[in-house]
Tab-separated table of C-alpha atoms and ligand atoms in Angstrom:
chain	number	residue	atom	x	y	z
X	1	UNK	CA	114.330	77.479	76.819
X	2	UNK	CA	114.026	79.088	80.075
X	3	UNK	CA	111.815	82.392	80.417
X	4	UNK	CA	110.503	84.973	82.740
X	5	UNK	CA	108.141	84.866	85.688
X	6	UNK	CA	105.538	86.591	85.124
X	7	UNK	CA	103.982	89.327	87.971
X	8	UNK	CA	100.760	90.753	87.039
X	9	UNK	CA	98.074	93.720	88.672
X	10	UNK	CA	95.896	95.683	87.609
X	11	UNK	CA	98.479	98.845	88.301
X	12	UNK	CA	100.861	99.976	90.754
X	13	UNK	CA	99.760	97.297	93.718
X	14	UNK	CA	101.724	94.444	92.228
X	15	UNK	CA	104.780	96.284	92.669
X	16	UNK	CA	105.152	96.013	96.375
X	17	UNK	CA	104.721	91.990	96.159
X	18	UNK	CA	107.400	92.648	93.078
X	19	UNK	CA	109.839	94.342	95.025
X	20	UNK	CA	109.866	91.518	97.821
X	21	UNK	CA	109.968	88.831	95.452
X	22	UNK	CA	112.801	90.631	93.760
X	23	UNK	CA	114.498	91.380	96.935
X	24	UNK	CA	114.226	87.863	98.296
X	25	UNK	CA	114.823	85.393	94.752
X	26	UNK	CA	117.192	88.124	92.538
X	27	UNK	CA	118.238	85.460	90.584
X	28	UNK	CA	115.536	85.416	88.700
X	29	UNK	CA	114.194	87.046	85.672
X	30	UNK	CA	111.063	88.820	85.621
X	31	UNK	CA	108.341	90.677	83.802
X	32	UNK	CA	105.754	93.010	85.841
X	33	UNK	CA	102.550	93.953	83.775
X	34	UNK	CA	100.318	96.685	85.181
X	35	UNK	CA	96.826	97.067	83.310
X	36	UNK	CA	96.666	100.721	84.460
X	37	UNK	CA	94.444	101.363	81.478
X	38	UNK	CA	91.560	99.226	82.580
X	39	UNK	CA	92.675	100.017	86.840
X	40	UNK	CA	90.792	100.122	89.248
X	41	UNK	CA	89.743	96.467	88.805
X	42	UNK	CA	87.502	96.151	92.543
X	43	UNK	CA	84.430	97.901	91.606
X	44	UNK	CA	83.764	95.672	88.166
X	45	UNK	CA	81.863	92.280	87.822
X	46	UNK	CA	83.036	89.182	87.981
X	47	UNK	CA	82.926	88.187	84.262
X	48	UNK	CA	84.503	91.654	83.016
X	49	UNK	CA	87.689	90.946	85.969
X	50	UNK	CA	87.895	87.419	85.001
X	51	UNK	CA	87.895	88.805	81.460
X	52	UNK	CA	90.578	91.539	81.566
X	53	UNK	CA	92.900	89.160	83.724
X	54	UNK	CA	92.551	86.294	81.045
X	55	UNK	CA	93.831	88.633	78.421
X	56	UNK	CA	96.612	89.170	80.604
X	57	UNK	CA	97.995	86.378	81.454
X	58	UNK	CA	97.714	84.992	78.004
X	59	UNK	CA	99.765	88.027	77.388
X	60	UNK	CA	102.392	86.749	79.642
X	61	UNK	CA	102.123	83.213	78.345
X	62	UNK	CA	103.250	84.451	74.862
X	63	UNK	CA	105.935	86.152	75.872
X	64	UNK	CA	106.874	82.366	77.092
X	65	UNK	CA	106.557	82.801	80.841
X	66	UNK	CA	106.165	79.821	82.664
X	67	UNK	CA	104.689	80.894	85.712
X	68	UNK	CA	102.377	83.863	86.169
X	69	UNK	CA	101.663	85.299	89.628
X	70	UNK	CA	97.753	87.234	89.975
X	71	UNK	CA	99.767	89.946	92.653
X	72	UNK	CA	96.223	91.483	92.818
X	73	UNK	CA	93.210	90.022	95.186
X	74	UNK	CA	90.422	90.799	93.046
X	75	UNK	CA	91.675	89.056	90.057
X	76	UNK	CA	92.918	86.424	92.780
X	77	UNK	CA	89.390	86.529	93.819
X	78	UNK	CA	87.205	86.585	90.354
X	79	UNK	CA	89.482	85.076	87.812
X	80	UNK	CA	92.054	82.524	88.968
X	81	UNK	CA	90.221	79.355	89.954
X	82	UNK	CA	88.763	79.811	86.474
X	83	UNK	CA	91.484	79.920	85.072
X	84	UNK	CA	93.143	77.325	87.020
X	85	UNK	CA	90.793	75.147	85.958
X	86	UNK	CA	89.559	75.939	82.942
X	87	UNK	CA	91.353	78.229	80.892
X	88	UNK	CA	94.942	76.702	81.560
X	89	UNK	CA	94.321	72.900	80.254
X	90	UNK	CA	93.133	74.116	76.386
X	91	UNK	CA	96.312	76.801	76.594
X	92	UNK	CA	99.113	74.672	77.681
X	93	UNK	CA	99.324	72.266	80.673
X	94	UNK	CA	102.756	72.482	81.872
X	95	UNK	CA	102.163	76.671	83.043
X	96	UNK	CA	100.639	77.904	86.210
X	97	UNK	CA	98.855	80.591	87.243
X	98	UNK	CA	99.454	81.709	91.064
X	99	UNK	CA	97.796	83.936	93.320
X	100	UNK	CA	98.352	85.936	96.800
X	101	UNK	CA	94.869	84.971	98.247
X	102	UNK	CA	95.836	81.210	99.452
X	103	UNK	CA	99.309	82.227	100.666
X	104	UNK	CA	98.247	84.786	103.003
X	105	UNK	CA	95.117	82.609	104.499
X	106	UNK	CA	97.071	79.766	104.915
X	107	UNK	CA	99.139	81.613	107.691
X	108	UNK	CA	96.983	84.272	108.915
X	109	UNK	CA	95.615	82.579	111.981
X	110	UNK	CA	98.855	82.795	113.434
X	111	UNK	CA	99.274	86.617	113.201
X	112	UNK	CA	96.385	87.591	115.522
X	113	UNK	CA	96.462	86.949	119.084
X	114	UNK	CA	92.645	86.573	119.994
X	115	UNK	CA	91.921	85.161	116.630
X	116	UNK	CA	89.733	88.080	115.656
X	117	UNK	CA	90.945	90.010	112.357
X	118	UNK	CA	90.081	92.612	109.921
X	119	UNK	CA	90.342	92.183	105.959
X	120	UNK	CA	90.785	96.076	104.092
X	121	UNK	CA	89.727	94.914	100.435
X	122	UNK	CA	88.611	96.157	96.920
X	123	UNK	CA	84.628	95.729	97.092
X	124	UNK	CA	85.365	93.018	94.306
X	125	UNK	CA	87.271	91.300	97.204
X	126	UNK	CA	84.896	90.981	99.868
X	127	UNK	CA	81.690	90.908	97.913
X	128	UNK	CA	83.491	87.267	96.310
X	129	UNK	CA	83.779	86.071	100.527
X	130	UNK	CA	86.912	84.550	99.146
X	131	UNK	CA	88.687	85.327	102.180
X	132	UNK	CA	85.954	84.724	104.440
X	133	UNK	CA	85.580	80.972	102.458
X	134	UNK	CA	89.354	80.689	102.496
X	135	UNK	CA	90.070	81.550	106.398
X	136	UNK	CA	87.515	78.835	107.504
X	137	UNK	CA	88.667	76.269	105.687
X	138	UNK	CA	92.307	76.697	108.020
X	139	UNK	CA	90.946	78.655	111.069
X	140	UNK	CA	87.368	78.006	111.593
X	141	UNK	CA	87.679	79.796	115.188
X	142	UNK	CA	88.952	82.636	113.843
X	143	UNK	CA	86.723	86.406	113.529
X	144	UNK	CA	86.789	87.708	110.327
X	145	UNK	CA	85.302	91.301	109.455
X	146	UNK	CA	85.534	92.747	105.958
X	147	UNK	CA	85.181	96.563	105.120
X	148	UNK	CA	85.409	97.882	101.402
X	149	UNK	CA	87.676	100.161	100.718
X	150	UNK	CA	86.730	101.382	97.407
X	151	UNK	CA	88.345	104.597	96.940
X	152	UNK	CA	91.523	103.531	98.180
X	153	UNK	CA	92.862	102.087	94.804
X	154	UNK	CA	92.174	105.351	93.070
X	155	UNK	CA	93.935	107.455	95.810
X	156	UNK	CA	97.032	105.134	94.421
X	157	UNK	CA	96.599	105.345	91.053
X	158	UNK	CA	95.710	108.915	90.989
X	159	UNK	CA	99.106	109.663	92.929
X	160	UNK	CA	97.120	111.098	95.889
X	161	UNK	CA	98.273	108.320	98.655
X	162	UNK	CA	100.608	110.792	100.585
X	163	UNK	CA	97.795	113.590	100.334
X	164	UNK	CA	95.453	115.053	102.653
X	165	UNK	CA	92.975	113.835	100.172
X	166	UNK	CA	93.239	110.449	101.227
X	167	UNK	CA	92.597	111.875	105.247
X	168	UNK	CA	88.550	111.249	105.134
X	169	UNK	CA	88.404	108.054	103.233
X	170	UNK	CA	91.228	106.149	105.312
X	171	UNK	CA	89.788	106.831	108.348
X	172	UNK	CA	86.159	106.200	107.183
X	173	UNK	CA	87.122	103.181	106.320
X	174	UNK	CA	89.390	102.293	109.553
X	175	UNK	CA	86.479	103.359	111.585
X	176	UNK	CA	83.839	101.335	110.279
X	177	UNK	CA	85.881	97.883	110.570
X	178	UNK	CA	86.421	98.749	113.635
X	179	UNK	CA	82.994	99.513	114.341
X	180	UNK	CA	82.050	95.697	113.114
X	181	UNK	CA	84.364	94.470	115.549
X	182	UNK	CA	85.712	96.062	118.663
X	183	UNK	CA	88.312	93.051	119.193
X	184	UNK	CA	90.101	93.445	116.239
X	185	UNK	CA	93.928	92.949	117.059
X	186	UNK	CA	94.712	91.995	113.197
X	187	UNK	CA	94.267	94.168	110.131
X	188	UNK	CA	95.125	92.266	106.974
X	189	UNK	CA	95.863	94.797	103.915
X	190	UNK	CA	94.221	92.382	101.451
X	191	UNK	CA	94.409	94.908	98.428
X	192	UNK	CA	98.401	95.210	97.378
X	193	UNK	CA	97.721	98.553	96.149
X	194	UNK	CA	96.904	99.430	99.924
X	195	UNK	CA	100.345	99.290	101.160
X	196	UNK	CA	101.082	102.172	99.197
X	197	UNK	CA	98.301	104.110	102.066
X	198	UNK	CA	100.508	102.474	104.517
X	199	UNK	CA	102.021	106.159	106.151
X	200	UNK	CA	98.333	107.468	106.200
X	201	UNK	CA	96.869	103.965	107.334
X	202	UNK	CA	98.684	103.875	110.354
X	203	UNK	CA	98.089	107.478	111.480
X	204	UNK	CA	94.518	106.096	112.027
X	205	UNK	CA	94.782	102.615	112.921
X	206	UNK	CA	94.877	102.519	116.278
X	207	UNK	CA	98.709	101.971	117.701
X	208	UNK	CA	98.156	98.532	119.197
X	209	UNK	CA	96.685	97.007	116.377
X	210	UNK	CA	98.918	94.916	114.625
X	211	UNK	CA	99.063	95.785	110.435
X	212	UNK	CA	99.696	92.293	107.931
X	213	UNK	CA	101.006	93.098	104.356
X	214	UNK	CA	100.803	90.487	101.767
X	215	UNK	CA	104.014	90.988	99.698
X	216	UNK	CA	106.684	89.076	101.794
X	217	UNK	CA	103.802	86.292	102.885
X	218	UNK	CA	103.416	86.010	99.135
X	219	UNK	CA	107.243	86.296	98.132
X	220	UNK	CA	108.213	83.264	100.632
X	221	UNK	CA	105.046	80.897	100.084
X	222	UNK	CA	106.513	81.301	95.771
X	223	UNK	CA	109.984	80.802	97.250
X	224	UNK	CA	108.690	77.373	99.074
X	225	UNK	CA	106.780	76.676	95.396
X	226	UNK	CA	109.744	76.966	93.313
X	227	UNK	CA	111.874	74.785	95.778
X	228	UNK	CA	109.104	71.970	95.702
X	229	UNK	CA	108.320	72.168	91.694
X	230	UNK	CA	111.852	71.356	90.563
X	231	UNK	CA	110.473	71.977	86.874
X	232	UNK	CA	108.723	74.891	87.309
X	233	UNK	CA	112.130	76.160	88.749
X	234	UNK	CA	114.031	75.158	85.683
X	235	UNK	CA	111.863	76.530	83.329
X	236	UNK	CA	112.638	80.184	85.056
X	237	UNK	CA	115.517	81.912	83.398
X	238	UNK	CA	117.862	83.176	86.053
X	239	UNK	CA	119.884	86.456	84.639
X	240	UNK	CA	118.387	88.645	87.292
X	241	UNK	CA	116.721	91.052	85.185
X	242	UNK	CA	113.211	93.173	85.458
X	243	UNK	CA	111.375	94.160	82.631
X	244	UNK	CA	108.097	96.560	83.548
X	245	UNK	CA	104.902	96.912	81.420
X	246	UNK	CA	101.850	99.055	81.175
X	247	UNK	CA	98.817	99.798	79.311
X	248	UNK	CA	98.459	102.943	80.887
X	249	UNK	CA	101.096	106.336	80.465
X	250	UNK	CA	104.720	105.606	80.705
X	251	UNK	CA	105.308	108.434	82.305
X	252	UNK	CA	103.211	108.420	85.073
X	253	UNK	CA	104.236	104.816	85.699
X	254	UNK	CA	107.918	105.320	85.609
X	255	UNK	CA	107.447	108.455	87.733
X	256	UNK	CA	105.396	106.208	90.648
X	257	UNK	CA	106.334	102.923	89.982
X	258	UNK	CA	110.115	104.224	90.522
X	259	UNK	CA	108.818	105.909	94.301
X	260	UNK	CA	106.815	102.582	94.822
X	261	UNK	CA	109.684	100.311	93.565
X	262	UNK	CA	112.325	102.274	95.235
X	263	UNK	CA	114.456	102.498	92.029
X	264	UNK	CA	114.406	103.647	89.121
X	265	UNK	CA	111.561	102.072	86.610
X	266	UNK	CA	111.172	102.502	83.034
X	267	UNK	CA	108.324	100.601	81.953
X	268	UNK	CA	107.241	100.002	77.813
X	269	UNK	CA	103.761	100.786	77.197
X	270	UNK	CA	101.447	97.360	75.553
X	271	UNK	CA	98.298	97.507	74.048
X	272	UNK	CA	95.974	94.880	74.837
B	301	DGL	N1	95.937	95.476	93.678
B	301	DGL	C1	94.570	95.045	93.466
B	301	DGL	C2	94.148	94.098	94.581
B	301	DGL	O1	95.022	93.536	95.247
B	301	DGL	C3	93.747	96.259	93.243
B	301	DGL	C4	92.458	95.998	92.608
B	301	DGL	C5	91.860	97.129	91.821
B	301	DGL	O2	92.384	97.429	90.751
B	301	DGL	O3	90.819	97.638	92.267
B	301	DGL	O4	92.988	93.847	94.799
């Protein structure tokens, strides 16, 4: 039987990888769970991530998915090569668990000009130096400067990203990258929640600094997966449907997943 792809975050940042994945494979069926509940995951340790993203994806897996994507960088980050290798062999062999952290590193040397770049991130993120780790390992010349963004998810979930609210802690954080490294001509938004921040992020990045979102990087690099993996690709059920889930308030989902998403959302509420 064919099933679902799963997307999964730990709230509304998922949604802008969903909507590009959506826009560029609407063939395909999907199913988007947001753990708003338990959001923001950044500022928690490693086992309690690894933990809460576990529960998740198992949560996909019985719903029959075949394929999960982690379209979050801290659970990327924390949990996936765990579950890669561990997890996924005693639960069933034949599904795979994805995430956006590989994708993006693979190409990012070739978006900066001078090869020095700037990674926004949950502190989860760039505490685990997965990028850092990952970057090296295809551009060893290349700069890289983290700053922690840790308010930034909240400004999302809270509905404040289009605030004045979110004035002092975008630029804070702009400023101090910058501050690490003057040469910056690359700022990767390596949180998907932060392209949310994107109108107030670029009234303080400075204009000739080039800003790299994850979602269509992500979207094409599962596009190439599916073409290469013809049985992942015929396990996926193709009736081009979306089906949104949250453990947080259905209302407030719907009502900023739908501004987010760009139509309307109506989202069932899970407990986990
Ligand atoms: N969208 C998640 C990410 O990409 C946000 C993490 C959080 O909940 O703090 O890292």
């Amino acid at each position: 039987m064919r099933t679902p792809i799963g997307i999964f975050d730990s709230g509304y940042g998922g949604l802008t990888v969903m909507k590009e994945i959506a826009s560029l494979m609407p063939q395909y069926d999907y199913i988007y769970l947001g753990d708003n509940a338990r959001a923001p995951y950044g500022p928690l340790d490693f086992d309690t991530v690894y933990k809460y993203t576990l529960q998740c994806v198992k949560w996909f897996f019985l719903r029959g998915c075949p394929l999960v994507i982690l379209a979050c960088n801290t659970a990327s980050a924390k949990a996936l090569r765990t579950i890669q290798q561990k997890d996924l062999q005693g639960m069933d062999s034949k599904k795979r668990v994805l995430g956006v952290i590989r994708p993006t590193t693979e190409i990012i040397g070739k978006l900066t000009q001078i090869a020095h770049i700037g990674i926004m991130a949950t502190t989860g993120t760039v505490l685990s130096n997965s990028y850092v780790i990952e970057i090296n390992k295809f551009y060893p010349e290349l700069h890289v400067s983290q700053e922690a963004c840790p308010e930034w998810v909240s400004l999302v979930e809270e509905g404040l990203y289009d605030t004045a609210e979110a004035n002092e802690p975008v630029k804070k954080h702009i400023d101090n990258l910058m501050q690490k490294d003057k040469k910056i001509d690359s700022i990767l938004l390596a949180c998907t929640h932060y392209p949310l921040l994107i109108n107030k992020i670029k009234e303080f990045v400075p204009f000739d600094i080039n800003i790299i979102s994850q979602e269509k990087i992500v979207a094409e690099s599962l596009e190439e997966y599916l073409k290469n993996h013809s049985e992942m690709e015929n396990a996926c059920s193709k009736n081009g449907t979306i089906k949104f889930f949250t453990t947080g308030n259905v209302t407030n989902f719907d009502e900023h997943a739908s501004i987010f998403f760009g139509k309307n959302v109506h989202a069932s509420h899970i407990n986990l």
